[in-house]
Short mmCIF file of C-alpha atoms in Angstrom, two decimals:
data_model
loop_
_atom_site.label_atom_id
_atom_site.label_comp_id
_atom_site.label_asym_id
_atom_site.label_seq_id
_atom_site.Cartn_x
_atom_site.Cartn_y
_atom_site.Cartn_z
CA UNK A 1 0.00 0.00 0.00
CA UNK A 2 1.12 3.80 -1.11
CA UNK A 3 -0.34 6.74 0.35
CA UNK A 4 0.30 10.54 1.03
CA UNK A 5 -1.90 12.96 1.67
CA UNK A 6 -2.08 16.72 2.35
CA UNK A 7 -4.34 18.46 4.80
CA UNK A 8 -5.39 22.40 4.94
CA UNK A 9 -3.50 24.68 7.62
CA UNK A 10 -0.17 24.74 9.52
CA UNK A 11 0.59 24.24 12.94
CA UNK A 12 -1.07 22.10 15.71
CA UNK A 13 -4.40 21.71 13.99
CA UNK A 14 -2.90 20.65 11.10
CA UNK A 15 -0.45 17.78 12.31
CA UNK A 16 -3.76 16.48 14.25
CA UNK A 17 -5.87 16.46 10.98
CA UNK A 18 -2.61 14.43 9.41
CA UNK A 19 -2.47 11.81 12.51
CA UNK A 20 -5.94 11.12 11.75
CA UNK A 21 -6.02 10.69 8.16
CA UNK A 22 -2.93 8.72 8.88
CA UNK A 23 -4.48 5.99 11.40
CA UNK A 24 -7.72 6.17 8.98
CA UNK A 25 -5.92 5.14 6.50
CA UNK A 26 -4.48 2.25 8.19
CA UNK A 27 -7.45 1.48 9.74
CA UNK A 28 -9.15 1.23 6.42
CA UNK A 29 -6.13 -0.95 4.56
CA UNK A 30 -7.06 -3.45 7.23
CA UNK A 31 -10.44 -3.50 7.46
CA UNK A 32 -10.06 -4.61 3.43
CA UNK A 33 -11.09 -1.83 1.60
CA UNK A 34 -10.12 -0.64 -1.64
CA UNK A 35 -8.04 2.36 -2.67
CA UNK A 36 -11.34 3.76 -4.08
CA UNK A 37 -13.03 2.82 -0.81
CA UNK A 38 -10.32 3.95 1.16
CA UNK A 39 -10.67 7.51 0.12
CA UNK A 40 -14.75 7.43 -0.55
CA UNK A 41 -14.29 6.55 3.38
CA UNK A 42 -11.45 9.48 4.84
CA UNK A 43 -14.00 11.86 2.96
CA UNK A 44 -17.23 10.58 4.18
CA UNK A 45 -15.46 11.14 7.38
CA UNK A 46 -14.19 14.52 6.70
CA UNK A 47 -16.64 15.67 5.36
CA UNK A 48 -19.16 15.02 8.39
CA UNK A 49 -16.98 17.14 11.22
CA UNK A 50 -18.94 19.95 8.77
CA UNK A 51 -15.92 21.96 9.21
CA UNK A 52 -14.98 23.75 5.77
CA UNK A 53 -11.36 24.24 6.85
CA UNK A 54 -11.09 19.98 6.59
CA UNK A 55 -10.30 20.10 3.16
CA UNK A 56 -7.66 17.09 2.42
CA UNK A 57 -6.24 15.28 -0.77
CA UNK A 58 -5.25 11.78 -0.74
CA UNK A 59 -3.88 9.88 -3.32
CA UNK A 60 -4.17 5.71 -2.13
CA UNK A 61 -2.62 2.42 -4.34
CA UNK A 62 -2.40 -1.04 -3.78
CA UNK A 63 0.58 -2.75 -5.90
CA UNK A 64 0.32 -6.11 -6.72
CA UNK A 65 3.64 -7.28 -7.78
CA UNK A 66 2.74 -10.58 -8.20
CA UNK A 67 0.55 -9.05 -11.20
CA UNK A 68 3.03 -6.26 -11.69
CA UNK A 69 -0.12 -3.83 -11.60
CA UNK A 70 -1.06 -1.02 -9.35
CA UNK A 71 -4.40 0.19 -8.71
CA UNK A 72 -5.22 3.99 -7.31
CA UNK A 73 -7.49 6.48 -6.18
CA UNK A 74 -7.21 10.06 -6.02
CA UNK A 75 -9.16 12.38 -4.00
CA UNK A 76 -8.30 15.72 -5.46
CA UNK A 77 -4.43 14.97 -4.86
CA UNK A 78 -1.64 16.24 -7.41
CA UNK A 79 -1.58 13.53 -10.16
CA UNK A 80 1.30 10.74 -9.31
CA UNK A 81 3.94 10.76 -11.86
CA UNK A 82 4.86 7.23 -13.62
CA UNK A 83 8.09 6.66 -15.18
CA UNK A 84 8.60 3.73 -17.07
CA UNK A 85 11.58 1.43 -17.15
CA UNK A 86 12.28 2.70 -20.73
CA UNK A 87 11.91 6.54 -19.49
CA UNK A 88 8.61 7.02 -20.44
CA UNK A 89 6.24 8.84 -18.30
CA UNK A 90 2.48 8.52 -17.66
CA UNK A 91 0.67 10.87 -15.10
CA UNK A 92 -1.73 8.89 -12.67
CA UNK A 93 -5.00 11.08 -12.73
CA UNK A 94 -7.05 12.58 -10.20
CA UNK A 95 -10.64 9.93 -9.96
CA UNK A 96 -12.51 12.03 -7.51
CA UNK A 97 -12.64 15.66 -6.03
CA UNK A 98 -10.93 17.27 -2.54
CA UNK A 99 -12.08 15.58 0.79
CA UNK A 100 -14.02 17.20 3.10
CA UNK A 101 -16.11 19.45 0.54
CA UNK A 102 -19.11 17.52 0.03
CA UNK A 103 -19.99 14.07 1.47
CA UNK A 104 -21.48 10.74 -0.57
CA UNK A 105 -18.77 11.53 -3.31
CA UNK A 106 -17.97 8.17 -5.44
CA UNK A 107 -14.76 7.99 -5.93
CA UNK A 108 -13.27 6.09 -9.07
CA UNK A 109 -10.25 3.70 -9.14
CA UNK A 110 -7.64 3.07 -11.86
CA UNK A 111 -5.14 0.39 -12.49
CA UNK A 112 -2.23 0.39 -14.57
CA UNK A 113 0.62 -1.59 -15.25
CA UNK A 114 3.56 -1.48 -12.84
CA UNK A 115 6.35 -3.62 -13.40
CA UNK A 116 10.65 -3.90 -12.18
CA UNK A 117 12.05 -0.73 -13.51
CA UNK A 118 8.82 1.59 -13.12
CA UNK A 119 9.08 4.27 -10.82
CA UNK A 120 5.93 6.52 -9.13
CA UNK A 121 6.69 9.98 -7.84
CA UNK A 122 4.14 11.23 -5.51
CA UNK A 123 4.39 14.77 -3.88
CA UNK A 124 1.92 17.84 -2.35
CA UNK A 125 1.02 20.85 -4.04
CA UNK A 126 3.94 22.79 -1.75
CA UNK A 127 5.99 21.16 -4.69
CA UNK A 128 4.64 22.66 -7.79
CA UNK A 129 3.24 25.79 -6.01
CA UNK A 130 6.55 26.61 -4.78
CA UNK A 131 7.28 29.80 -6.28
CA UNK A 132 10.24 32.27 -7.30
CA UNK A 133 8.81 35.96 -7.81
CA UNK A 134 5.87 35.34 -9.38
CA UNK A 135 6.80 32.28 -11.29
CA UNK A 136 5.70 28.43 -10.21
CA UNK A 137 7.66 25.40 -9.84
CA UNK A 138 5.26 23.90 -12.12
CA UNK A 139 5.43 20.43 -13.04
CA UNK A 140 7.74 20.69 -16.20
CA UNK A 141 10.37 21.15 -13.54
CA UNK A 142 9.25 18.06 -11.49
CA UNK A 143 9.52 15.83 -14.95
CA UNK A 144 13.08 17.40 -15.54
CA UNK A 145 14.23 16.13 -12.08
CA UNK A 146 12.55 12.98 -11.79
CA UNK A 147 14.28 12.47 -15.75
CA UNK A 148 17.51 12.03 -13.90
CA UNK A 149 18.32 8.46 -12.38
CA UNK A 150 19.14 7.00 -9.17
CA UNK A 151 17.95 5.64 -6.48
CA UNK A 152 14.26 6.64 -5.01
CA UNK A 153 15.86 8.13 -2.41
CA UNK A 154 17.68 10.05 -4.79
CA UNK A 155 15.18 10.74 -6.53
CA UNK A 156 13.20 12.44 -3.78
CA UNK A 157 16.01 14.01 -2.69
CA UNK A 158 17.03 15.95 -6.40
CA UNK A 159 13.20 16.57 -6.51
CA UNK A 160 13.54 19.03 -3.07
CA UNK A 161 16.99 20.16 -4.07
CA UNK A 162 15.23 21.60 -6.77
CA UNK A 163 12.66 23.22 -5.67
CA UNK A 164 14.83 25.00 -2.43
CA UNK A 165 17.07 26.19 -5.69
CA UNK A 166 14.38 27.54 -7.06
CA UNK A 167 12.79 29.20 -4.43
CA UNK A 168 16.17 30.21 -2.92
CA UNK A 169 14.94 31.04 0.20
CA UNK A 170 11.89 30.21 2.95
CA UNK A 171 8.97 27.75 0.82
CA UNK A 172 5.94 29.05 2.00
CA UNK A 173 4.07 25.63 2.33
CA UNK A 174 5.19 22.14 3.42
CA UNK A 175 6.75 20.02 0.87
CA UNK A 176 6.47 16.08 0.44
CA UNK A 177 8.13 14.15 -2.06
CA UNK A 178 7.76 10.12 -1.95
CA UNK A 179 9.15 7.70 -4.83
CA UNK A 180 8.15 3.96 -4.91
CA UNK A 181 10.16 2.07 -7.23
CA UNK A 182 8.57 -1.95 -8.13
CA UNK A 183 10.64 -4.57 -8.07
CA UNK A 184 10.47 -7.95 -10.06
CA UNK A 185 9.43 -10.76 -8.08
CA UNK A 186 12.96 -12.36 -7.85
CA UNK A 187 14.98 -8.92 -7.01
CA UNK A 188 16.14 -9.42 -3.58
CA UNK A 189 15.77 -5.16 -2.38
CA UNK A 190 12.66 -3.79 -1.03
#
């Protein structure tokens, strides 16, 4: 299971609101629901403190490596990026809107193939909001850094370099960067 997730607000009230999607989200991985039920769930839930500063994304995927696939859903979450073995890339789309902004929202999943090689970058909007004057990060600058190879933690890592070079000085919103890289069923790392 993948997941990340950003919540509205800074501070206190903020790390609270990410504990609890946190353990929600665990909660719902083991109670065996979907990605698509996963997130149809967090909102339901978010929705109902009727609180209009609960607005979340989550993005939530199951890999199967056994059938080198990888299904998601994606509640209003910056689209994952997939890069392909061969260098390709593929964005993984939103299926659903923003948690917490209206309740009994159906949220769609989508499965695609993921197989030794592939890589999935998955970040907040702090990354491609980041800005320099007046100018974004954008996510031509996120491509051109996750272009580069290396490790996933490497990858992550050049990701933020980039962005504090480009901001070159205090971001204004956190920043999360997380790479999952599949493996073929006989590679021996994790």
């Amino acid at each position: 299971w993948i997941s990340i997730a950003d919540v509205c607000g800074k501070g206190v009230q903020a790390a609270t609101k990410t504990s609890m999607i946190k353990y929600a989200v665990r909660a719902l991985v083991a109670a065996g629901l979907s990605p698509a039920g996963v997130v149809g769930e967090v909102n339901t839930m978010t929705a109902e403190t009727g609180d209009t500063s609960d607005i979340v994304t989550l993005w939530v995927g199951r890999y199967s490596p056994a059938h080198d696939s990888l299904v998601w859903a994606n509640g209003g979450h910056p689209p994952g990026i997939l890069r392909r073995a061969n260098g390709g890339f593929e964005r993984l789309s939103v299926t659903g809107p923003l948690l917490g902004a209206m309740s009994g929202v159906s949220y769609e999943e989508r499965r695609v193939s993921f197989t030794a090689g592939d890589r999935i970058l998955l970040f907040t909007d702090g990354v491609t909001e980041a800005r320099s004057g007046g100018e974004f990060f954008g996510e031509q600058r996120i491509l051109d850094a996750f272009r580069a190879t290396g490790s996933p933690q490497e990858d992550a890592e050049r990701v933020l370099q980039m962005v504090r070079a480009f901001v070159q000085g205090a971001l204004r919103d956190d920043i999360a960067v997380l790479v999952v890289s599949a493996l073929g069923m006989h590679d021996s790392e994790s």
